[in-house]
Short mmCIF file of C-alpha atoms in Angstrom, two decimals:
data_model
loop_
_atom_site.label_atom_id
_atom_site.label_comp_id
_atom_site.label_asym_id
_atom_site.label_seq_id
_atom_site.Cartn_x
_atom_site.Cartn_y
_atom_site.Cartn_z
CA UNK X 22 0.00 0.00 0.00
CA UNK X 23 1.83 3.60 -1.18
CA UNK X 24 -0.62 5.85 0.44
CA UNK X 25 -0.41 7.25 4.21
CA UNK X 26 -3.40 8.58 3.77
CA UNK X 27 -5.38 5.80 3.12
CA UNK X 28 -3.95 3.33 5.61
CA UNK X 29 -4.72 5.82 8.14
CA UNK X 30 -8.69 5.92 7.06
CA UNK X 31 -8.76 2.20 6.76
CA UNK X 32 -7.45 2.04 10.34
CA UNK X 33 -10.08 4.15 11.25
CA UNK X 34 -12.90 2.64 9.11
CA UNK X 35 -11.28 -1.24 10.23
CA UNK X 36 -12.16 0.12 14.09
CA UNK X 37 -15.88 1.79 13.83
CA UNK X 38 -16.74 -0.51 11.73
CA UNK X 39 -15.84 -2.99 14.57
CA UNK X 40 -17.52 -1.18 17.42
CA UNK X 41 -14.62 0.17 18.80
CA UNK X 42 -14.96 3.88 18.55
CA UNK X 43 -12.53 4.49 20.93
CA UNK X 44 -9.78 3.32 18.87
CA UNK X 45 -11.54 4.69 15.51
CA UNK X 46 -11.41 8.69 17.03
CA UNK X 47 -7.71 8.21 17.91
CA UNK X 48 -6.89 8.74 14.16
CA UNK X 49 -9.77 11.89 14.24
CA UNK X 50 -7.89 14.99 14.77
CA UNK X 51 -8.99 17.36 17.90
CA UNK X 52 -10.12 20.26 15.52
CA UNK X 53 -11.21 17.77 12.65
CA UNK X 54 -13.55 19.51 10.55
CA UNK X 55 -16.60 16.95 8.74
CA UNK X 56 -18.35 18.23 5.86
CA UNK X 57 -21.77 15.64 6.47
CA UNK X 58 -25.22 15.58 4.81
CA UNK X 59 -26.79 17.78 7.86
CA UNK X 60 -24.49 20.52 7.81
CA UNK X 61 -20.82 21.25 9.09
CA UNK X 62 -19.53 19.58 12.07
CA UNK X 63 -16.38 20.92 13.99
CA UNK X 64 -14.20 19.33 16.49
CA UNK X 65 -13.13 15.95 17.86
CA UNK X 66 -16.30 15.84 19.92
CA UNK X 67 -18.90 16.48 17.65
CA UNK X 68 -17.42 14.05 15.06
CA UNK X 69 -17.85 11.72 18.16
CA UNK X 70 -21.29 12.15 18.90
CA UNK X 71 -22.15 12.11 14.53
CA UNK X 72 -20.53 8.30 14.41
CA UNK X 73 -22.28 7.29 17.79
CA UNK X 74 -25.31 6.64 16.98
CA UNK X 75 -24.02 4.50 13.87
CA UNK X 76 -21.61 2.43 15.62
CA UNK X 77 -23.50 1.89 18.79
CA UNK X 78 -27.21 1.31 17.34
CA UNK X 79 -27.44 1.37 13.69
CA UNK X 80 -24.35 -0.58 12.74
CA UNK X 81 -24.80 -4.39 11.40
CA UNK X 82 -22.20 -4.68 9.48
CA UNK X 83 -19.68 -2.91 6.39
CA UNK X 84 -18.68 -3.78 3.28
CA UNK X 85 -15.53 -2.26 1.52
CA UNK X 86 -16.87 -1.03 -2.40
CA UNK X 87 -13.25 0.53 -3.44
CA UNK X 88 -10.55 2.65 -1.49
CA UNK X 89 -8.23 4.85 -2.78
CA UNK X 90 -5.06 7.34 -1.86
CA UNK X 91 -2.64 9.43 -2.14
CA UNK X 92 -0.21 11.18 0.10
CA UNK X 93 -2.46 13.53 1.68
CA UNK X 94 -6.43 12.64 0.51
CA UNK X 95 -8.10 9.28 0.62
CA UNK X 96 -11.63 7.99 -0.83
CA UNK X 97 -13.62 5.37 -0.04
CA UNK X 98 -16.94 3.81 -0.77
CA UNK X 99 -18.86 0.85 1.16
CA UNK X 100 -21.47 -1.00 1.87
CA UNK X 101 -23.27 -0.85 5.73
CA UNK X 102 -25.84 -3.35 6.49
CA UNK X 103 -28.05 -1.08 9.37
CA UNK X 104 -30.93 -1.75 11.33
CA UNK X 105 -33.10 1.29 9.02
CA UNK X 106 -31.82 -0.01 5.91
CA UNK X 107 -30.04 -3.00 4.51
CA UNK X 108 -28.17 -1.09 2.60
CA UNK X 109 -26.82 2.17 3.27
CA UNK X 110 -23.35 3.29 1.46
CA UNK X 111 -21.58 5.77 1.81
CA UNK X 112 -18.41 7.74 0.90
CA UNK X 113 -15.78 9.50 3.22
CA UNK X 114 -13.25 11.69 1.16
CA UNK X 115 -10.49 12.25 4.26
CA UNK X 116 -7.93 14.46 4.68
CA UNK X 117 -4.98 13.52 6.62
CA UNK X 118 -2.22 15.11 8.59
CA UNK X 119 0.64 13.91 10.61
CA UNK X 120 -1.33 10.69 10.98
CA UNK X 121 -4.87 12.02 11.81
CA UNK X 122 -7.60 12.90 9.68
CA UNK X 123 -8.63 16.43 9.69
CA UNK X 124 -11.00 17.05 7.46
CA UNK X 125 -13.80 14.50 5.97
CA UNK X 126 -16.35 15.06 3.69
CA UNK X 127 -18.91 12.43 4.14
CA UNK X 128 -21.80 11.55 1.56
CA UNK X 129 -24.28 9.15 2.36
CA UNK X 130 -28.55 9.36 2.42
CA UNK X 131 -30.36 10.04 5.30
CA UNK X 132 -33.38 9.13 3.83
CA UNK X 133 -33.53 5.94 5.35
CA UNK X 134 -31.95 6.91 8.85
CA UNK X 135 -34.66 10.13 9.34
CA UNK X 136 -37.66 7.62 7.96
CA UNK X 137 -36.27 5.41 10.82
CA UNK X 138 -36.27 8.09 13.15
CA UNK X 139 -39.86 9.55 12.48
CA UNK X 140 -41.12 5.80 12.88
CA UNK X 141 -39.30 5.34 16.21
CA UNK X 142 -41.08 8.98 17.52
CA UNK X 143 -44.40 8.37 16.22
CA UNK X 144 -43.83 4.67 18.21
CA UNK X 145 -42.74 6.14 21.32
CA UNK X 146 -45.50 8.88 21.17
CA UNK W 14 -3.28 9.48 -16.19
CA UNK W 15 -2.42 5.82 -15.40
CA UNK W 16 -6.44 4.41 -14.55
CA UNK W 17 -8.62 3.82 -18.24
CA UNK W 18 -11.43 3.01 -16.35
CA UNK W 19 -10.67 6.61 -14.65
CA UNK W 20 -10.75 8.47 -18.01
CA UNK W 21 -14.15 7.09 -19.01
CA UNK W 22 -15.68 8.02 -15.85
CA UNK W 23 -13.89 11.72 -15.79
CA UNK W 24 -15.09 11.64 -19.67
CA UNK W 25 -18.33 11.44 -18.88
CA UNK W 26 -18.12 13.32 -15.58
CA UNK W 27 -17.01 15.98 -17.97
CA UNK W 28 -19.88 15.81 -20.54
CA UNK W 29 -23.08 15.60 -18.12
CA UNK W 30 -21.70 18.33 -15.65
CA UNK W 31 -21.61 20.46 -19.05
CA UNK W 32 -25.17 19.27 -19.92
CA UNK W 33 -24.15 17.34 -22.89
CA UNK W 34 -26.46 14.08 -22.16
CA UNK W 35 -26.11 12.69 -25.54
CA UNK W 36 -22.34 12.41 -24.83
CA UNK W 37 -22.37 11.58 -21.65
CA UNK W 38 -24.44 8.64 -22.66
CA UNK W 39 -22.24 7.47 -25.13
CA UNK W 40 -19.78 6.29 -22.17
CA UNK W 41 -22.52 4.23 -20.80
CA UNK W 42 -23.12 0.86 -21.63
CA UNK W 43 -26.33 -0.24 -23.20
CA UNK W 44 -26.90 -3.45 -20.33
CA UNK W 45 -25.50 -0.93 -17.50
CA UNK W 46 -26.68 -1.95 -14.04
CA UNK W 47 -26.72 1.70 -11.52
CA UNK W 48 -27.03 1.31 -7.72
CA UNK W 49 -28.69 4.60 -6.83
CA UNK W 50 -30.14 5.82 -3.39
CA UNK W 51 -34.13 5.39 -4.63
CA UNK W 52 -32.98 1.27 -5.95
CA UNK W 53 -31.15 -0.27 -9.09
CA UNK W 54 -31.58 1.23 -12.30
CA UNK W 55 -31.30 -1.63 -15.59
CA UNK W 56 -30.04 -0.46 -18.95
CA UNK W 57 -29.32 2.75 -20.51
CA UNK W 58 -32.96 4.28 -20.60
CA UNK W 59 -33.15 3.71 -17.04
CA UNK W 60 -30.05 5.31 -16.65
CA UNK W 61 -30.82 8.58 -18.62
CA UNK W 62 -34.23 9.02 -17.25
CA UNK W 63 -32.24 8.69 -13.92
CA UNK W 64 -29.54 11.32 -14.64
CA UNK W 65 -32.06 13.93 -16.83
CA UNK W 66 -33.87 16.14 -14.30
CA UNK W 67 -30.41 16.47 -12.62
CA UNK W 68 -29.04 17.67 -15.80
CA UNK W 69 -31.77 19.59 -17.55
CA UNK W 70 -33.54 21.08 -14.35
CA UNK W 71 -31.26 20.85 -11.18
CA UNK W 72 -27.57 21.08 -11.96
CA UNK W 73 -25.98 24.86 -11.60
CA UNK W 74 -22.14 23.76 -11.54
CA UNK W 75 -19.91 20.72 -10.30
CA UNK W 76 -16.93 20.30 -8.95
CA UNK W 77 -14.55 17.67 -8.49
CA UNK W 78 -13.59 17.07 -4.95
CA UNK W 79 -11.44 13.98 -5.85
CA UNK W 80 -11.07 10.70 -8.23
CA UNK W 81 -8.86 8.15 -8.47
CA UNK W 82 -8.53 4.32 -10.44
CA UNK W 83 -7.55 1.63 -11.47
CA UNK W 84 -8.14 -0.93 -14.79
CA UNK W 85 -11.48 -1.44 -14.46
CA UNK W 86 -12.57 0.77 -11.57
CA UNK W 87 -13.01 4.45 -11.29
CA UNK W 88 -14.24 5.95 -7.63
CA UNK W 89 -15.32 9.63 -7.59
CA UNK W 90 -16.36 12.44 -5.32
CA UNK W 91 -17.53 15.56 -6.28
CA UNK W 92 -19.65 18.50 -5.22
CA UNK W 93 -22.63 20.14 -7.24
CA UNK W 94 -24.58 23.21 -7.19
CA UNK W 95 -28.44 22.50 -7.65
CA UNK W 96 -31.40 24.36 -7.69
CA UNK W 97 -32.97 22.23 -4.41
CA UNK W 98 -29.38 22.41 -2.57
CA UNK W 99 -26.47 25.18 -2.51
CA UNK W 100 -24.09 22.02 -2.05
CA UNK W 101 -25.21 18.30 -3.13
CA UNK W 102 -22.30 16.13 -3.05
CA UNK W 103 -21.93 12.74 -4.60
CA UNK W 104 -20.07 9.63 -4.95
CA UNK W 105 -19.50 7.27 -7.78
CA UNK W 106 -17.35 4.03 -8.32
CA UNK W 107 -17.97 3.23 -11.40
CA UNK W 108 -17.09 -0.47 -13.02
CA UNK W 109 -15.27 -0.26 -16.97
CA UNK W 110 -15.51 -2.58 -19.33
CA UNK W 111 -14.55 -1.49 -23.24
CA UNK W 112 -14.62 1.80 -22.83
CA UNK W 113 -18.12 1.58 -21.13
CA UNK W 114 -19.90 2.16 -17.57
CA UNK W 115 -21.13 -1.18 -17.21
CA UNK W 116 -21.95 -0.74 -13.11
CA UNK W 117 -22.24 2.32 -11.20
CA UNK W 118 -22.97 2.63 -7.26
CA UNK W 119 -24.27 6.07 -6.79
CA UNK W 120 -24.49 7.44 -3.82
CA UNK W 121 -26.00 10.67 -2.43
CA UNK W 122 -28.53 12.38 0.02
CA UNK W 123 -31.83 12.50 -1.43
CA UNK W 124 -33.23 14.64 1.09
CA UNK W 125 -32.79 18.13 -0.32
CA UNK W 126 -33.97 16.71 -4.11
CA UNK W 127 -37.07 15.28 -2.48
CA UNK W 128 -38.01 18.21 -0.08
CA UNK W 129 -37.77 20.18 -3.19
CA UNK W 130 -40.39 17.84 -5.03
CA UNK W 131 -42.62 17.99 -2.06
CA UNK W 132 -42.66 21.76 -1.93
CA UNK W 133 -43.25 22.04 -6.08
CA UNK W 134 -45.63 19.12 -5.39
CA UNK W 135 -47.35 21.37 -2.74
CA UNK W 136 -47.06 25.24 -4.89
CA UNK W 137 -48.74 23.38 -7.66
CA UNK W 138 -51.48 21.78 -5.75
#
């Protein structure tokens, strides 16, 4: 593999995807900056709280579709398997310095997730 | 450029982001198979119905955020400016074969194109 880039977002992918978010945020810079469908998120702990509810209740499993990189940038597609959809991809184009990833911007559809949502309120109401 | 499969996708990257459909076509294949957010898309019709309102009634400008390949695959981000969203980035790895899209996963957020269709849904009503 001749990219630093990308072995540093497969680390991190390799750990959410396992449930261990502890380990995935340790290659998330403190002032990371994530471009995501909602809107701009800014810091180490709001990047936190974004992949939280992923790892810890959506989360069935991930697929790798195709990951690329260079020295600095790295892109990669895949496959989740999540309890609102059974198929939810997505796309995470990182940026990464000194070994942390600083900037991602992160393409998926929330279609499914907010349908999920709205279903789980009008339940609980 | 070292990726073919790259060159085909930027080609047509290039021709529907300047509107030309009929060209952008041409890089498609005529049994492609397109994974897109709403389900999967069979054959070229499918596929241009798919991409048309984006091209004749949504797109402003594009931008490529990054791409990368190899023989037969191509994986792309890139940014557009629509008429539902200021900023309506999408991915694409794209599968070559001949000189043709044969498989495209497509991935983006539907959410602002279908609040849009709701509100033009509800003005015409």
């Amino acid at each position: 593999m001749s990219s630093p880039a990308l072995e540093i977002a497969l680390a991190h992918h390799r750990a959410w995807t396992r449930k261990d978010l502890d380990l995935a945020m340790s290659y998330i810079a403190d002032d990371v900056v994530c471009d995501a469908p909602a809107g701009r998120l800014n810091g180490i702990q709001a990047y936190r709280e974004f992949m939280t509810p992923l790892v810890e209740r959506f989360l069935i499993r991930a697929e790798m579709i195709a990951s690329f990189g260079d020295d600095s940038t790295a892109l990669l597609m895949y496959n989740t398997e999540t309890v609102p959809a059974k198929s939810a991809p997505a796309a995470e184009c990182v940026t990464v310095r000194d070994g942390k990833i600083v900037y991602n911007r992160f393409v998926f559809d929330r279609t499914p997730f907010d349908e999920f949502r709205r279903q789980q309120a009008q339940a609980a109401s």
